[in-house]
mmCIF file of C-alpha atoms in Angstrom:
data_model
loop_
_atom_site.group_PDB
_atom_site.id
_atom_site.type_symbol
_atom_site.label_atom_id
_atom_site.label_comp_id
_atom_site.label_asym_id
_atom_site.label_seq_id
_atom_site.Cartn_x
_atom_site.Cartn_y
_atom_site.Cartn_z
ATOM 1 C CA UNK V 1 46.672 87.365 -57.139
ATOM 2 C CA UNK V 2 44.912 90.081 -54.797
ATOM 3 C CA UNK V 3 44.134 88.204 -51.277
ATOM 4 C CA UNK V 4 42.598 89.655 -48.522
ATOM 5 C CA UNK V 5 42.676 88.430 -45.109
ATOM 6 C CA UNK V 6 40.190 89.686 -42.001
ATOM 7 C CA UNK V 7 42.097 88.761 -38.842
ATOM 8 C CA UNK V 8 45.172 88.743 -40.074
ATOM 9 C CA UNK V 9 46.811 89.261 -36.376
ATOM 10 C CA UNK V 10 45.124 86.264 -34.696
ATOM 11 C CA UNK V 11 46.507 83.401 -34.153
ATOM 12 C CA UNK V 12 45.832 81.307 -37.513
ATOM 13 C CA UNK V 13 46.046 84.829 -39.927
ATOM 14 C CA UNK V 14 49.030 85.875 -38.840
ATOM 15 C CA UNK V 15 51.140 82.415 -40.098
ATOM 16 C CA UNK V 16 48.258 82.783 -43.312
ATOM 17 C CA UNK V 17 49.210 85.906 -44.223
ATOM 18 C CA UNK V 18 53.341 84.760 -43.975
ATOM 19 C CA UNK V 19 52.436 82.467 -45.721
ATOM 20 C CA UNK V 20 50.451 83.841 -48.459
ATOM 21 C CA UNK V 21 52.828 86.327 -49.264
ATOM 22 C CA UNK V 22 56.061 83.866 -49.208
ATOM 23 C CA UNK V 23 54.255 81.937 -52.362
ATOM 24 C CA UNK V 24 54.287 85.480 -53.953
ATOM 25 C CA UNK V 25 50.379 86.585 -53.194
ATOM 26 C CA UNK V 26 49.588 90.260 -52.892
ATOM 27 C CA UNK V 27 48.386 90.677 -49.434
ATOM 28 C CA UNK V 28 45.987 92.561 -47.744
ATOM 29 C CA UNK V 29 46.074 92.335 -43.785
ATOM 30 C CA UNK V 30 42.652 93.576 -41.788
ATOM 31 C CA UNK V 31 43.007 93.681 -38.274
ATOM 32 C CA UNK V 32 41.275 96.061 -35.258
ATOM 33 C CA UNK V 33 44.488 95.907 -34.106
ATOM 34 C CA UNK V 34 48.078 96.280 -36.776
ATOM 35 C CA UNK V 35 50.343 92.889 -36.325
ATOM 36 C CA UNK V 36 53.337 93.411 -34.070
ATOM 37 C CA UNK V 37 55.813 93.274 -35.587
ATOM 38 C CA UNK V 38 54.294 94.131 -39.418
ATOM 39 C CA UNK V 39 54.835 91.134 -41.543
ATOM 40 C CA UNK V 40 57.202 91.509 -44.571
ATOM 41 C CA UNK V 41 55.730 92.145 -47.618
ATOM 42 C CA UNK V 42 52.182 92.376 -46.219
ATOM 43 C CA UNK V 43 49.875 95.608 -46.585
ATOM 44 C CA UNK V 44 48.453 96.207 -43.586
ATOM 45 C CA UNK V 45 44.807 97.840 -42.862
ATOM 46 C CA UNK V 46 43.195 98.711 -39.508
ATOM 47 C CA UNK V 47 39.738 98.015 -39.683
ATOM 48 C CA UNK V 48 36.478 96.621 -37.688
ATOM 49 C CA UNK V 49 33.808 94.152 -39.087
ATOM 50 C CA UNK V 50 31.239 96.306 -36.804
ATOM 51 C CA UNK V 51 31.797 99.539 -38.940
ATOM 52 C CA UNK V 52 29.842 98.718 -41.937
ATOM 53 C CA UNK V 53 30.997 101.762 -44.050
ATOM 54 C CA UNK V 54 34.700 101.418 -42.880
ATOM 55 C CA UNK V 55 34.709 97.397 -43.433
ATOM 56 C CA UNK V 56 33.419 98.007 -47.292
ATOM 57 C CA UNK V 57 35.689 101.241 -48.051
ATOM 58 C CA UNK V 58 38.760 99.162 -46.770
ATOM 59 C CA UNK V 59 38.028 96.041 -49.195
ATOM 60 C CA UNK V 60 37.269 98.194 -52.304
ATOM 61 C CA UNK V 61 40.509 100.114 -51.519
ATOM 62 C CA UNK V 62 41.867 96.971 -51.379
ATOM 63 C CA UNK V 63 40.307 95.734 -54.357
ATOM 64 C CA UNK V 64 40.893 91.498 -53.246
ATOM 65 C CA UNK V 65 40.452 88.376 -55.930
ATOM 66 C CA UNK V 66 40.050 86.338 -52.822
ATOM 67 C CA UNK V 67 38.876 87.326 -49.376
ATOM 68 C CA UNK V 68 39.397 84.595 -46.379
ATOM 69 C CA UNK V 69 37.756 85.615 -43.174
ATOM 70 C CA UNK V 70 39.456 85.113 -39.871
ATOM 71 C CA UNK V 71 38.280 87.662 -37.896
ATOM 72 C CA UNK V 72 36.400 86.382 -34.718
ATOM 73 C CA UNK V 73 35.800 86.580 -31.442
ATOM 74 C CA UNK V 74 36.556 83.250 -30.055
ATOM 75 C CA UNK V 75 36.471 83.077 -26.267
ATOM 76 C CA UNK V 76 33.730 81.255 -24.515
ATOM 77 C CA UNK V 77 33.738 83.761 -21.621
ATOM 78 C CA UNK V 78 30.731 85.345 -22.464
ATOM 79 C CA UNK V 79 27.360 84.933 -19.674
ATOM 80 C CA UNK V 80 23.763 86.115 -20.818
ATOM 81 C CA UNK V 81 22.902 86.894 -24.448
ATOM 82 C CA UNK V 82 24.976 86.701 -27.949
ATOM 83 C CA UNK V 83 25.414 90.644 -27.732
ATOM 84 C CA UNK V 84 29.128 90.111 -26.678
ATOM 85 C CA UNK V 85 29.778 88.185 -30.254
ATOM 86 C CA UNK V 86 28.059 91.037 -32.296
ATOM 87 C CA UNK V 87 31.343 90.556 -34.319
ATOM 88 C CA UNK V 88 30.557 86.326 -34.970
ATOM 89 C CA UNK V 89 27.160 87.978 -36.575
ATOM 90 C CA UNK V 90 26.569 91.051 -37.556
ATOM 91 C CA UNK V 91 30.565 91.410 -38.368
ATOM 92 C CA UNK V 92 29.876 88.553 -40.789
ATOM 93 C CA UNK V 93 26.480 90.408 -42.255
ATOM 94 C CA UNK V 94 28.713 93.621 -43.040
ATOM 95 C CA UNK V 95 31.450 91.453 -44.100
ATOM 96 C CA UNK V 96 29.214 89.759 -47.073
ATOM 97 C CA UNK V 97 27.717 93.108 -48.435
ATOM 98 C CA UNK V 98 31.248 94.344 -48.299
ATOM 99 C CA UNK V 99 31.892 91.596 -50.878
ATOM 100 C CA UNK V 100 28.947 91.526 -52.702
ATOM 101 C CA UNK V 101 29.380 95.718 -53.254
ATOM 102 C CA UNK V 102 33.345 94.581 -54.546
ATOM 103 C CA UNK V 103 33.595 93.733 -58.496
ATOM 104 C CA UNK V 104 36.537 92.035 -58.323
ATOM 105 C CA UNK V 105 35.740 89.743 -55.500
ATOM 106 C CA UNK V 106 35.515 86.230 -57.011
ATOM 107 C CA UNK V 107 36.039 83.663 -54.308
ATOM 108 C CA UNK V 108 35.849 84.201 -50.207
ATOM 109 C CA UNK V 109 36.788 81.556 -47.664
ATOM 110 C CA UNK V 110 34.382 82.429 -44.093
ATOM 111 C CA UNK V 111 35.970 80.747 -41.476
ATOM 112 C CA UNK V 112 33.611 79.016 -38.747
ATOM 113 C CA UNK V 113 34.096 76.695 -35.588
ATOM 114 C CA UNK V 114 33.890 73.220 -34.902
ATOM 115 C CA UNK V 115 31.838 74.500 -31.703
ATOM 116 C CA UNK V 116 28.838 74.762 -33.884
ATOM 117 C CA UNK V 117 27.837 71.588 -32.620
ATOM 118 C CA UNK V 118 28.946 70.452 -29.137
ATOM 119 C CA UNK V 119 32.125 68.283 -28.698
ATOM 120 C CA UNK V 120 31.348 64.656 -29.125
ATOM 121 C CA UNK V 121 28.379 65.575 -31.763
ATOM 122 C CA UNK V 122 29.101 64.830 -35.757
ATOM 123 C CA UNK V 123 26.206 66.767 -37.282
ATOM 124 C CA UNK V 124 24.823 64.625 -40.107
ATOM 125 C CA UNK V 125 24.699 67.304 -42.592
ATOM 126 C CA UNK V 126 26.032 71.260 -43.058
ATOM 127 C CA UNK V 127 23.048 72.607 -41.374
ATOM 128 C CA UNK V 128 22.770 70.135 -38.858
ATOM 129 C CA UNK V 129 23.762 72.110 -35.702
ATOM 130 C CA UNK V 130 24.010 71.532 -31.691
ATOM 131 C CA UNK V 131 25.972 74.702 -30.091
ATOM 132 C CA UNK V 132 26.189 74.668 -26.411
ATOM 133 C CA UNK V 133 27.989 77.582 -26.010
ATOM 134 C CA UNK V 134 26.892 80.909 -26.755
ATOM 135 C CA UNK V 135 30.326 81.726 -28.895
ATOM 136 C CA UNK V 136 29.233 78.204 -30.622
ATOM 137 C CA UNK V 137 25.409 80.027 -30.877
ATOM 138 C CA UNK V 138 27.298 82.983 -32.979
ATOM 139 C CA UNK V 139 29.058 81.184 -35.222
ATOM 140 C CA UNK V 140 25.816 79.408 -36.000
ATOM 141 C CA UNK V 141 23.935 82.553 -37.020
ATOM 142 C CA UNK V 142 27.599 83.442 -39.180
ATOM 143 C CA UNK V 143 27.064 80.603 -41.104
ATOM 144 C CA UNK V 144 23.270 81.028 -41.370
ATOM 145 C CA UNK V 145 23.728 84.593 -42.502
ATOM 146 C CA UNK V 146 26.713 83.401 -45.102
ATOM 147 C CA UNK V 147 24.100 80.803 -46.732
ATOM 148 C CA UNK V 148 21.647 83.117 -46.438
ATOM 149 C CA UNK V 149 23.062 85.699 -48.801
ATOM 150 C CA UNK V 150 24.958 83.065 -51.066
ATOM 151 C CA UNK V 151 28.249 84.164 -50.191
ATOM 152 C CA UNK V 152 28.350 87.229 -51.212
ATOM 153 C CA UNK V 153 27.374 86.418 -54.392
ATOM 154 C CA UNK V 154 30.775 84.668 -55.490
ATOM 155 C CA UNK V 155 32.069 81.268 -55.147
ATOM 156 C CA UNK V 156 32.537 80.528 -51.398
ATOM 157 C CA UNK V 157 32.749 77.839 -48.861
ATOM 158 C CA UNK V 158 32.602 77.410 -44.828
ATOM 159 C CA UNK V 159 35.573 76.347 -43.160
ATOM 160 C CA UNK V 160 35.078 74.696 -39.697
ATOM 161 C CA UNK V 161 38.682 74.338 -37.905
ATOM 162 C CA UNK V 162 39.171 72.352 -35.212
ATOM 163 C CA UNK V 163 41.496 72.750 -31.708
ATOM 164 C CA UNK V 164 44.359 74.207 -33.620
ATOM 165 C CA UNK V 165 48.403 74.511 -31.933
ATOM 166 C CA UNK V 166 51.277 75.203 -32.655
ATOM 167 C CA UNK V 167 53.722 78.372 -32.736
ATOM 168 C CA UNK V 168 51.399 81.611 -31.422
ATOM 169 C CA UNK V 169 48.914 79.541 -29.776
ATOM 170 C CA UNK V 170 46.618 81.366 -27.378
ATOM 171 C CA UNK V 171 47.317 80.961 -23.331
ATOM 172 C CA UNK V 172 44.840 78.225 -22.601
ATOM 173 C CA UNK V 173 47.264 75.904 -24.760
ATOM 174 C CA UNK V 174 50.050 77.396 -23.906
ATOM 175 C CA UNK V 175 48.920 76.614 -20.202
ATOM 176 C CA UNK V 176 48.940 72.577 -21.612
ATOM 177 C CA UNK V 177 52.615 73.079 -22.577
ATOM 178 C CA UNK V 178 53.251 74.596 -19.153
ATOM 179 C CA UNK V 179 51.748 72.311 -16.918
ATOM 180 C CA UNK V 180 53.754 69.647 -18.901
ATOM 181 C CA UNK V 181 56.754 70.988 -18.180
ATOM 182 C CA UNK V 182 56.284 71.462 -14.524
ATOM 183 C CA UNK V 183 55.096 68.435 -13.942
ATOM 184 C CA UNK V 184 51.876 69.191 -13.260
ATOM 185 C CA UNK V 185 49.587 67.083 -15.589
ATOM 186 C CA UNK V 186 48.020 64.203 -15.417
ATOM 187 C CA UNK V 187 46.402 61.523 -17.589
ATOM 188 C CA UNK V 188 42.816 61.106 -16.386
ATOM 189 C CA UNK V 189 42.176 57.551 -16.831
ATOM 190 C CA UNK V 190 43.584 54.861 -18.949
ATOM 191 C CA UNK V 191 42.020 55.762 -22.302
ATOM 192 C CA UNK V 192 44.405 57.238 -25.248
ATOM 193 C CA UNK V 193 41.333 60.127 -26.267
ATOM 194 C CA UNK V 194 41.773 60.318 -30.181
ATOM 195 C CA UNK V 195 40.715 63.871 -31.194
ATOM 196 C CA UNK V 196 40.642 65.700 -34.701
ATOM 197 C CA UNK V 197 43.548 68.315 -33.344
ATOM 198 C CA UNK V 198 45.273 70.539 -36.223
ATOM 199 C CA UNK V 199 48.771 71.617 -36.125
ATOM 200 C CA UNK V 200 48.635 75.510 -37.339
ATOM 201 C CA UNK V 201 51.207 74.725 -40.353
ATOM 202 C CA UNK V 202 48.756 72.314 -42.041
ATOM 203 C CA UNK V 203 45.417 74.134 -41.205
ATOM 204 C CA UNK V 204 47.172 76.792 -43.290
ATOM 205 C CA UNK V 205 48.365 74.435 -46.014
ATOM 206 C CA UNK V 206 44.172 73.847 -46.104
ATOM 207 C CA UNK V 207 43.299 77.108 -46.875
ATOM 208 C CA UNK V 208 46.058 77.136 -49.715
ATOM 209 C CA UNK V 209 44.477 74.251 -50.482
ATOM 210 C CA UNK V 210 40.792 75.704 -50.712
ATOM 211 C CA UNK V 211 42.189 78.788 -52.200
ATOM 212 C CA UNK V 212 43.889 77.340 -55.211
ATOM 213 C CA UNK V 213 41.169 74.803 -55.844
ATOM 214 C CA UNK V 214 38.400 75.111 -58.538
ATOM 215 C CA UNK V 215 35.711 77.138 -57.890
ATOM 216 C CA UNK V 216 33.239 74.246 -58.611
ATOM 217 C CA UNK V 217 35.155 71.917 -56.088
ATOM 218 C CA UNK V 218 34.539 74.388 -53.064
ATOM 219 C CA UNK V 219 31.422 76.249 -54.128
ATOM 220 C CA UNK V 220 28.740 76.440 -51.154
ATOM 221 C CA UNK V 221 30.460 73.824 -49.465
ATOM 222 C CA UNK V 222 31.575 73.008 -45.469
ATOM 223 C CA UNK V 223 35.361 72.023 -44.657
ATOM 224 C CA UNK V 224 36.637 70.692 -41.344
ATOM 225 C CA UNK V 225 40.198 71.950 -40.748
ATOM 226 C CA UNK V 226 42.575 69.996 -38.865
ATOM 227 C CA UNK V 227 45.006 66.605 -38.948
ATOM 228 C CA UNK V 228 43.683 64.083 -41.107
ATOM 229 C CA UNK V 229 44.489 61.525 -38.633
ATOM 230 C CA UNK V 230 42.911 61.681 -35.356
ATOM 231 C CA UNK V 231 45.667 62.333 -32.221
ATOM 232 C CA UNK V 232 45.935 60.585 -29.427
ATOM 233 C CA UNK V 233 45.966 63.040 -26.560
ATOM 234 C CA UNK V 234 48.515 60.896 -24.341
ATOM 235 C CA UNK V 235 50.516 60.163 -27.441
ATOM 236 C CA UNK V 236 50.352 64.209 -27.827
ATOM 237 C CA UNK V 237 51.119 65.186 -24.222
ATOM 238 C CA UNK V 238 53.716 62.674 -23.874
ATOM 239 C CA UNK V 239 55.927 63.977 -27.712
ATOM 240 C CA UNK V 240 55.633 67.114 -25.703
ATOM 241 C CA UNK V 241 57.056 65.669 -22.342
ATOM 242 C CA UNK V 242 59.989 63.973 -24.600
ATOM 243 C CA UNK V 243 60.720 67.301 -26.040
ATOM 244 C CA UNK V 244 60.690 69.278 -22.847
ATOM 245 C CA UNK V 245 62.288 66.872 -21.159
ATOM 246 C CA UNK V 246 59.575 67.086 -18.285
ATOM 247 C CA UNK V 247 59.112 64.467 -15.470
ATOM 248 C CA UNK V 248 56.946 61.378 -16.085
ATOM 249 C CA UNK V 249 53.238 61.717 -16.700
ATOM 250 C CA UNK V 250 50.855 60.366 -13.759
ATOM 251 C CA UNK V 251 47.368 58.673 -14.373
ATOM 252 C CA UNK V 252 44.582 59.607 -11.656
ATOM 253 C CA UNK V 253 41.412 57.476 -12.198
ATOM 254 C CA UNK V 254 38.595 59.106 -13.778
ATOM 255 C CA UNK V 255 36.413 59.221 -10.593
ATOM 256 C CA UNK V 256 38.844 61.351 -8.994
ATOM 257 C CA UNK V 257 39.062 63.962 -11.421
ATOM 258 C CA UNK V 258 35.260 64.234 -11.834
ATOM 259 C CA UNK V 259 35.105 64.622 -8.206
ATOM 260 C CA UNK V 260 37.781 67.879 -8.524
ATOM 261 C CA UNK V 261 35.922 68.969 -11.410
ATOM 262 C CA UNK V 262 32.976 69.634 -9.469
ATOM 263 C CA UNK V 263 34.852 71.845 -6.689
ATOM 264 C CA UNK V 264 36.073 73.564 -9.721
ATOM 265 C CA UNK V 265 32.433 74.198 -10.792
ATOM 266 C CA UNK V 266 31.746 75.083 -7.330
ATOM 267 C CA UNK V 267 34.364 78.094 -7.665
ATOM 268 C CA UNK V 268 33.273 79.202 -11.194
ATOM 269 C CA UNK V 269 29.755 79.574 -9.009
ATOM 270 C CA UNK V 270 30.909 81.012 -6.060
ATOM 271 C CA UNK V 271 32.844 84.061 -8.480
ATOM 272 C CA UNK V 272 36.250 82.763 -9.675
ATOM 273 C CA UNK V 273 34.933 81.898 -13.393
ATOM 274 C CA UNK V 274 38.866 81.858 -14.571
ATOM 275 C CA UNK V 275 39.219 79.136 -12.630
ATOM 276 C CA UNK V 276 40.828 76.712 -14.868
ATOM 277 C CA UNK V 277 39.408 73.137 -14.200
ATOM 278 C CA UNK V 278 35.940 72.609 -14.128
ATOM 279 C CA UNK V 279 33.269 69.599 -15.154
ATOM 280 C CA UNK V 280 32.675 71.304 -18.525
ATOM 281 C CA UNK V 281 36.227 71.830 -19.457
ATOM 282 C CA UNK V 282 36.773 68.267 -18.360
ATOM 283 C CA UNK V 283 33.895 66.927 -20.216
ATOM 284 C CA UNK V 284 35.859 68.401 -23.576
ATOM 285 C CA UNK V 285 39.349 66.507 -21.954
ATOM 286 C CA UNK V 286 37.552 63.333 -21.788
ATOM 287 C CA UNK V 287 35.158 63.239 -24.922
ATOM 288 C CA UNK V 288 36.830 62.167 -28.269
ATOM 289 C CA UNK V 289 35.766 63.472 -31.550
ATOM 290 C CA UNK V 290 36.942 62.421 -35.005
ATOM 291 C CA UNK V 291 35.678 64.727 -38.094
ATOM 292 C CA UNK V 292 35.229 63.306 -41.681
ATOM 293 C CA UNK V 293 38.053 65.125 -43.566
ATOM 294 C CA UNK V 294 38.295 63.324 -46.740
ATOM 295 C CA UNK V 295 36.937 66.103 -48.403
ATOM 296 C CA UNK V 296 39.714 68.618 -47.222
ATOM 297 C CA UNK V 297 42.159 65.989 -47.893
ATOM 298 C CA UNK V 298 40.919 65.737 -51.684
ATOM 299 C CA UNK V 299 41.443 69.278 -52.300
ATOM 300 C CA UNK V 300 44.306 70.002 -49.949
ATOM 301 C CA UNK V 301 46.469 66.793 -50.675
ATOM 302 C CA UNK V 302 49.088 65.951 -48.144
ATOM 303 C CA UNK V 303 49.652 67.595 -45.411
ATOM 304 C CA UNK V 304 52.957 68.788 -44.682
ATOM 305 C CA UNK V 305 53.680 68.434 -41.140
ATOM 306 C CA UNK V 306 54.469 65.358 -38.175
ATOM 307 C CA UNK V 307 52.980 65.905 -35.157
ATOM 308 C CA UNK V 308 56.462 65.486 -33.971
ATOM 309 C CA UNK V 309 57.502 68.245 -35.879
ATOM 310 C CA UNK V 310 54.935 70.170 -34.497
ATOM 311 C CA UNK V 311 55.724 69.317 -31.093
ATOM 312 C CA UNK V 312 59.586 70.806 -32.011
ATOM 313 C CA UNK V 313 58.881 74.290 -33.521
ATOM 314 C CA UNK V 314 55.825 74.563 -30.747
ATOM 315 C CA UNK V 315 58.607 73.907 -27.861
ATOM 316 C CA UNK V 316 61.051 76.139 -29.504
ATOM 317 C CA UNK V 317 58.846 79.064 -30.040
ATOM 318 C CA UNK V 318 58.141 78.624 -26.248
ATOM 319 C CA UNK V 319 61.615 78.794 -25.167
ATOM 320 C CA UNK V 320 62.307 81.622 -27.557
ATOM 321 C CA UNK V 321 59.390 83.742 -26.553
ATOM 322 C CA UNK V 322 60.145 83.357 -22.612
ATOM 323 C CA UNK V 323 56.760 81.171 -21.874
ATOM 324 C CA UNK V 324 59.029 78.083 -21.181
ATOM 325 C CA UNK V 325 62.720 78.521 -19.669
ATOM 326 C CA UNK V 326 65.411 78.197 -22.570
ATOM 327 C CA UNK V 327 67.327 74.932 -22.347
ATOM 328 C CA UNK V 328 69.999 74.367 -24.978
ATOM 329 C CA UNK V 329 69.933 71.087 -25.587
ATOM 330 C CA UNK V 330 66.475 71.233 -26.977
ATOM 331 C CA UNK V 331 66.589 74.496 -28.770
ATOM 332 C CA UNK V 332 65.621 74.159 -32.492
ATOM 333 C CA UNK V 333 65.528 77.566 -34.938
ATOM 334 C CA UNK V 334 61.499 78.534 -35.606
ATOM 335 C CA UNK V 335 60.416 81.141 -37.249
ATOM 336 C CA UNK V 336 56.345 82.186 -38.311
ATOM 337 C CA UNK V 337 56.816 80.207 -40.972
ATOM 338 C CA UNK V 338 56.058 77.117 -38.466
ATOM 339 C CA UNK V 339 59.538 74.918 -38.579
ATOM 340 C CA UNK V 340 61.436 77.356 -40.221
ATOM 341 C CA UNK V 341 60.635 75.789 -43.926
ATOM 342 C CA UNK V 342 58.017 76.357 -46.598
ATOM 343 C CA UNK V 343 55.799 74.006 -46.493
ATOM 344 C CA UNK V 344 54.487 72.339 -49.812
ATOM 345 C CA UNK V 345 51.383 73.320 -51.126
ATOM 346 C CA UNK V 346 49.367 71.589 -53.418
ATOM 347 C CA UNK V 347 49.759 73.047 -57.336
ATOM 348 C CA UNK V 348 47.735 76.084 -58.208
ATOM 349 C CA UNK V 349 45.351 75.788 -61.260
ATOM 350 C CA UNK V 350 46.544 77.989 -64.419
ATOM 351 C CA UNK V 351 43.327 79.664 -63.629
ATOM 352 C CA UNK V 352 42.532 82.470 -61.361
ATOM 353 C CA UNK V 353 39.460 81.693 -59.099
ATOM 354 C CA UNK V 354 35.994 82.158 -60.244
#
């Protein structure tokens, strides 16, 4: 089977596209930017979802079965209007007629955000949305503009991940690990915080999942991506201190830290908006959230990862890329292919996707 995948060097698409082309897919990689280094097997394509022509000639070069969109811009850094996301919207717009003008296209996966409602908010339906971010605003319109033109005009669905870790992760969560590890962080208040996290190597055992399902199963549907079991945050934080072997945790009351927040805010104001620790990014620390995924876990069946296991190929792909300091007694082999195993998938159907 043909599969294409836009973003292919981000974060989640590059351990998709290993992944995909392990279980014997033929794979076609779209990226602004090539993946570094290229991944085995993998045809790579340098493309951008703003240039409409070059977007479609790419994908009917490329002539894809299934396309799964990836491709995003995904900071929340932007101040004013939505023109800095043009890629969350119009990107998707050129995307779908790029699909739509591709005969062999018969199933596409668009990729969304949990952020299109605010953290702490369980919409009651698909189209039940509260962004308060402007990057949350764009993926809104994405999804609006995917409805809108049914896909494409082949079987699709809407997935929504969640915080995803694990091996790759971007530098905010590699900043988590880090502060761990230097003793630095601290528990704010007493509270454990269950949140709908998603270790990397199961969010892409989902979209194996999704891929190999029946078309009728997935058709114009929304998926939330992540754990199936909520995570503790202390429970997390403190499998990581284990693993590091990092000093004891601390607990500072909640009133204190809401009190820091706010000089944080007042730094953000005064120019330094990279400073770190402020009342919204604290607000997202202390609100817990717990998606319905029963549907993703009907599809996708069990998922193949601990969060302890997790926690191990996370550390060691720290230590191995120079982020954390190597220590021998907790090395443990990793490779892109999250703990260094495949991972297994649910059965494919003897059909190909509709």
């Amino acid at each position: 089977m043909r599969v294409l995948v836009t973003g292919s060097s981000g974060f989640i698409g590059r351990h998709l596209v290993r992944e995909l082309a392990l279980h014997g897919y033929q794979v076609t990689a779209v990226d602004r930017i090539p993946g570094d280094p290229p991944v085995p097997g993998v045809a790579e394509q340098t493309s951008d979802l703003l240039d409409r022509d070059g977007l479609a000639a790419t994908i009917r070069g490329a002539q894809p079965e299934c396309v799964i969109h990836l491709a995003a811009r995904t900071d929340l850094d932007e101040r004013g209007d939505l023109s800095g996301y043009a890629a969350n919207i119009q990107g998707v717009e050129n995307l779908v007629a790029a699909i739509r003008a591709t005969p062999g296209v018969r199933r596409a996966i668009y990729t969304s955000s949990q952020l299109v409602c605010r953290i702490g908010y369980t919409p009651e339906s698909d189209d039940d949305y509260r962004p308060n971010t402007l990057y949350g605003e764009s993926k809104v319109l994405g999804e609006k503009i995917v409805r809108r033109e049914d896909g494409g005009g082949v079987a699709w669905c809407i997935v929504r991940p969640t915080t995803i870790w694990g091996p790759g992760m971007s530098a905010h969560y590699q900043r988590f690990f880090r502060m761990i590890a230097a003793g630095r962080y601290v528990h704010v208040g007493r509270r454990p915080l269950f949140k709908s996290f998603g270790y990397v190597g199961n969010v892409v055992h989902q979209y194996l999942g999704l891929l190999w399902a029946d078309a009728i199963t997935i058709s114009r549907r929304t998926f939330y991506l992540a754990d199936y079991e909520p995570m503790s945050l202390r429970e997390w934080a403190e499998g990581i201190r284990r693993h590091l072997g990092a000093p004891p945790i601390r607990s500072i009351p909640e009133l204190l830290a809401r009190a820091a927040a706010r000089g944080g805010d007042v730094l953000n104001r005064l120019g330094w908006r990279t400073f770190p620790y402020n009342s919204f990014r604290l607000g997202n620390v202390l609100t817990e959230y717990e998606f319905d995924l029963a549907a993703t876990a009907e599809l996708c069946g069990p998922l193949p990862y601990s969060m302890d296991e997790g926690v191990t190929a996370t550390v060691s792909w720290l230590r191995d890329a120079g982020i954390l300091p190597a220590r021998a007694a907790t090395r443990a082999p990793w490779s892109e292919a999250a703990v260094g195993r495949v991972p297994t998938a649910p059965t494919p159907p003897n059909d190909k996707p509709r």
